[in-house]
Amino acid sequence: MARLALLSVSDKTGLVELAKTLVEEFEFDLISSGGTAKAIAAANLPVTKVSDYTGSPEILGGRVKTLHPKIHGGILARQNLPEDQKDLADNGIRPLDLVVVNLYPFEQTIAKDGVTMAEAIENIDIGGPTLLRAAAKNHAHLTVLCSAEQYGPYLEALRTSEGQVPLTFRQECARAAFWHTASYDQAIATYLTAATGEPDTLPQQWALTGRQQATLRYGENPHQTAAWYRTGSVPTGWAGAEQLQGKELSYNNLVDLEAARRMIAEFPSDRPAAAILKHTNPCGVAMGDTLATAYRRAYDADDVSAFGGIVVLNRAIDADTAQQLTGTFLECIVAPGCDGTAREILAKKQNLRVLVLEDLLTGPKQVVNAIAGGFLLQAPDTYRDDPATWQIVTEAQPTEAELAEMLFAWRVVKHVKSNAIVVTHQQQTLGIGAGQMNRVGSVSIALAQAGGKAQGAVLASDGFFPFDDSVRTAAAAGIRAVVQPGGSRRDEDSIKAANELGLIMAMTGVRHFLH
């Protein structure tokens, strides 16, 4: 008797080619449902509709098609058990050798603008996951395929194993099927949680699934293994970026690139902005009248640390900017675009990684941090700071230009590891103190780096000042204005010192720690 295959797919990529090979080369009989059967028949290939095979019509508008004992008996039967074989014979059921299923496009549906709950619900596949799980469970006796990428390897396995697919291949396919249904269910649960849960409340249960995008050479260090996974059925974010040139991305590259994306997302494209990062910390950030000017100012802010850095730009790379970018050793460059001339210039540095990510603003909806025995989950810090909500707590009041400078410094300090201090002037960082165990240390580092340029500059602190010592140190270096969240029990000491020394001080009421 010919072997029997069930084909029921939403994504029909490679379907006809697979069906043709199964029928003509390996003499399979095919059963299919709905649109899959139509597509196979349209290719002049023999196929039996599931409803004809089971004797039961599709009902409830297609909600029930393959949920039938003749289908699931053929999938779940154990070929080595006489009792199962007797049940098949008594009920006129043929054992299935192959099940090919992919699911309704739920994630693609909910990604559409204006999709309704009813539309989303109708794109929750029921029969498909049931088929996949049943076939994956019984992989000792049949093969399950859930992706067009598996069709070629499956056919090759048939050819090289005299028609008997190896158990190791079937196990691999079973694992893929269970991960596929797990990811599908997780997408549905996440959608329903967001659609029906309390706003701004994290769910009682949360899961993350991903598909391997690439195996990385190593992790943070050569002795650590690592891989890159993407979420969702459609590549987005870095998985959807275009790498124009350069070596493969490393684990540390990707970590730095995400930090760079978060940094540049603070600066809309209405004015050119550039940032250079090292080890996830910005070492130079600036704005300018042109993109080339913005990059040059960011580079000049700390040309020593810029060596081997990650550059992120908020506009497409042009020829002038590209020419400057080739003037020093850089690990990666990312921008929302890159014109043809710029590509030719950058191509001269073959190892330089150049990426185009059109949407630099959209990041993950959750931030996950693994800890022993579990993980921490939080919303990303995408708070959009508005100086109109700040409290100017000193007698000295800022001009419009000074307030704009304070906002620039505040946007940068948000992306510096705590304890963080940033000194800026004319939309350019002059000194950055990052990751120190005490705030006084960060202040000292930032002011030392700024040197004489601190005269008339702005200082931003990601956390409040518990004492007035940092304010006095800033004033002695020539700082004109300070912006900080406030909230210390000794805020009055800092305010008093600022008034005594003629400083402007703004309290934002919002803290931006970055651990």
XYZ file of N, CA, C and O in Angstrom, residues 390 398 401-410 421-431 446-447 450 453-461 474 478-484 504:
176
model
N 9.591 70.068 34.622
C 10.674 70.159 35.595
C 10.411 71.298 36.586
O 9.698 72.262 36.284
N 16.867 79.472 34.085
C 17.536 79.219 32.805
C 16.910 79.994 31.653
O 15.693 80.251 31.640
N 17.830 78.715 25.800
C 18.987 77.966 25.305
C 19.581 77.094 26.410
O 19.982 75.952 26.164
N 19.631 77.609 27.626
C 20.175 76.823 28.735
C 19.282 75.630 29.058
O 19.772 74.532 29.363
N 17.978 75.838 28.967
C 17.050 74.742 29.227
C 17.201 73.649 28.163
O 17.157 72.448 28.468
N 17.406 74.059 26.900
C 17.620 73.088 25.821
C 18.913 72.307 26.049
O 18.976 71.096 25.790
N 19.949 72.990 26.547
C 21.215 72.310 26.844
C 21.049 71.320 27.991
O 21.592 70.209 27.964
N 20.270 71.702 28.993
C 20.009 70.812 30.123
C 19.257 69.559 29.658
O 19.527 68.451 30.129
N 18.331 69.734 28.727
C 17.600 68.585 28.192
C 18.546 67.662 27.422
O 18.458 66.426 27.541
N 19.454 68.241 26.637
C 20.428 67.435 25.906
C 21.257 66.591 26.879
O 21.416 65.372 26.704
N 21.777 67.225 27.921
C 22.587 66.500 28.900
C 21.768 65.423 29.607
O 22.260 64.318 29.870
N 20.523 65.738 29.901
C 19.651 64.789 30.604
C 19.346 63.571 29.727
O 19.275 62.443 30.219
N 27.320 60.741 35.498
C 27.411 62.195 35.410
C 27.821 62.545 33.979
O 28.716 61.929 33.409
N 27.145 63.538 33.402
C 27.467 63.990 32.044
C 27.606 65.506 32.049
O 26.764 66.215 32.615
N 28.664 65.989 31.430
C 28.896 67.427 31.258
C 28.790 67.750 29.772
O 29.424 67.071 28.946
N 27.983 68.755 29.437
C 27.793 69.107 28.022
C 27.825 70.628 27.833
O 27.578 71.399 28.762
N 28.090 71.023 26.599
C 28.026 72.437 26.208
C 27.760 72.503 24.715
O 28.392 71.781 23.934
N 26.823 73.331 24.337
C 26.468 73.527 22.928
C 26.175 72.195 22.243
O 26.678 71.907 21.171
N 25.361 71.360 22.911
C 24.892 70.091 22.346
C 26.040 69.133 22.020
O 26.007 68.409 21.033
N 27.039 69.122 22.885
C 28.184 68.222 22.737
C 28.616 67.762 24.126
O 28.722 68.580 25.050
N 28.848 66.463 24.285
C 29.361 65.985 25.560
C 30.827 66.395 25.711
O 31.605 66.333 24.762
N 31.166 66.823 26.925
C 32.543 67.211 27.233
C 33.197 66.249 28.208
O 34.418 66.064 28.186
N 32.401 65.657 29.078
C 32.924 64.728 30.061
C 31.844 63.775 30.521
O 30.691 64.176 30.702
N 34.033 63.092 35.210
C 33.408 63.885 34.148
C 34.032 65.276 34.059
O 34.313 65.789 32.964
N 34.269 65.914 35.223
C 34.836 67.263 35.217
C 36.299 67.249 34.788
O 36.760 68.156 34.096
N 36.265 67.026 31.086
C 35.840 68.283 30.465
C 36.927 69.346 30.569
O 37.088 70.182 29.666
N 36.920 73.308 29.469
C 35.681 73.491 28.701
C 34.442 73.466 29.583
O 33.337 73.764 29.118
N 34.607 73.092 30.869
C 33.459 73.043 31.779
C 32.921 74.428 32.104
O 31.799 74.553 32.632
N 33.681 75.470 31.795
C 33.225 76.835 32.072
C 31.922 77.116 31.311
O 31.890 77.053 30.081
N 30.856 77.379 32.053
C 29.561 77.689 31.431
C 28.800 76.485 30.952
O 27.767 76.632 30.281
N 29.275 75.292 31.280
C 28.638 74.068 30.796
C 27.518 73.611 31.736
O 27.294 74.180 32.806
N 26.845 72.537 31.323
C 25.746 71.939 32.086
C 26.198 70.585 32.602
O 26.912 69.847 31.907
N 25.778 70.253 33.819
C 26.069 68.936 34.404
C 24.766 68.227 34.710
O 23.862 68.806 35.332
N 24.659 66.974 34.257
C 23.474 66.159 34.518
C 23.861 64.952 35.358
O 24.913 64.337 35.140
N 22.996 64.615 36.313
C 23.213 63.457 37.178
C 21.991 62.558 37.114
O 20.853 63.035 37.234
N 31.144 70.987 41.194
C 30.734 71.410 39.850
C 30.901 72.907 39.668
O 31.422 73.382 38.648
N 33.367 75.508 37.104
C 32.787 76.443 36.148
C 31.429 76.052 35.599
O 30.918 76.702 34.679
N 30.833 74.995 36.118
C 29.505 74.566 35.653
C 28.482 75.672 35.905
O 28.443 76.275 36.987
N 27.623 75.907 34.929
C 26.604 76.948 35.020
C 25.268 76.410 35.515
O 24.561 77.085 36.275
N 24.919 75.183 35.094
C 23.592 74.654 35.427
C 23.694 73.157 35.734
O 24.528 72.447 35.165
N 22.833 72.713 36.612
C 22.781 71.309 37.015
C 21.360 70.798 36.838
O 20.387 71.491 37.204
N 21.225 69.590 36.287
C 19.916 68.945 36.178
C 20.022 67.573 36.830
O 20.959 66.817 36.564
N 19.081 67.286 37.720
C 19.097 66.046 38.479
C 17.663 65.709 38.886
O 16.781 66.568 38.834
N 22.196 77.426 38.318
C 20.820 77.048 37.996
C 20.683 75.566 38.330
O 21.563 74.774 38.021
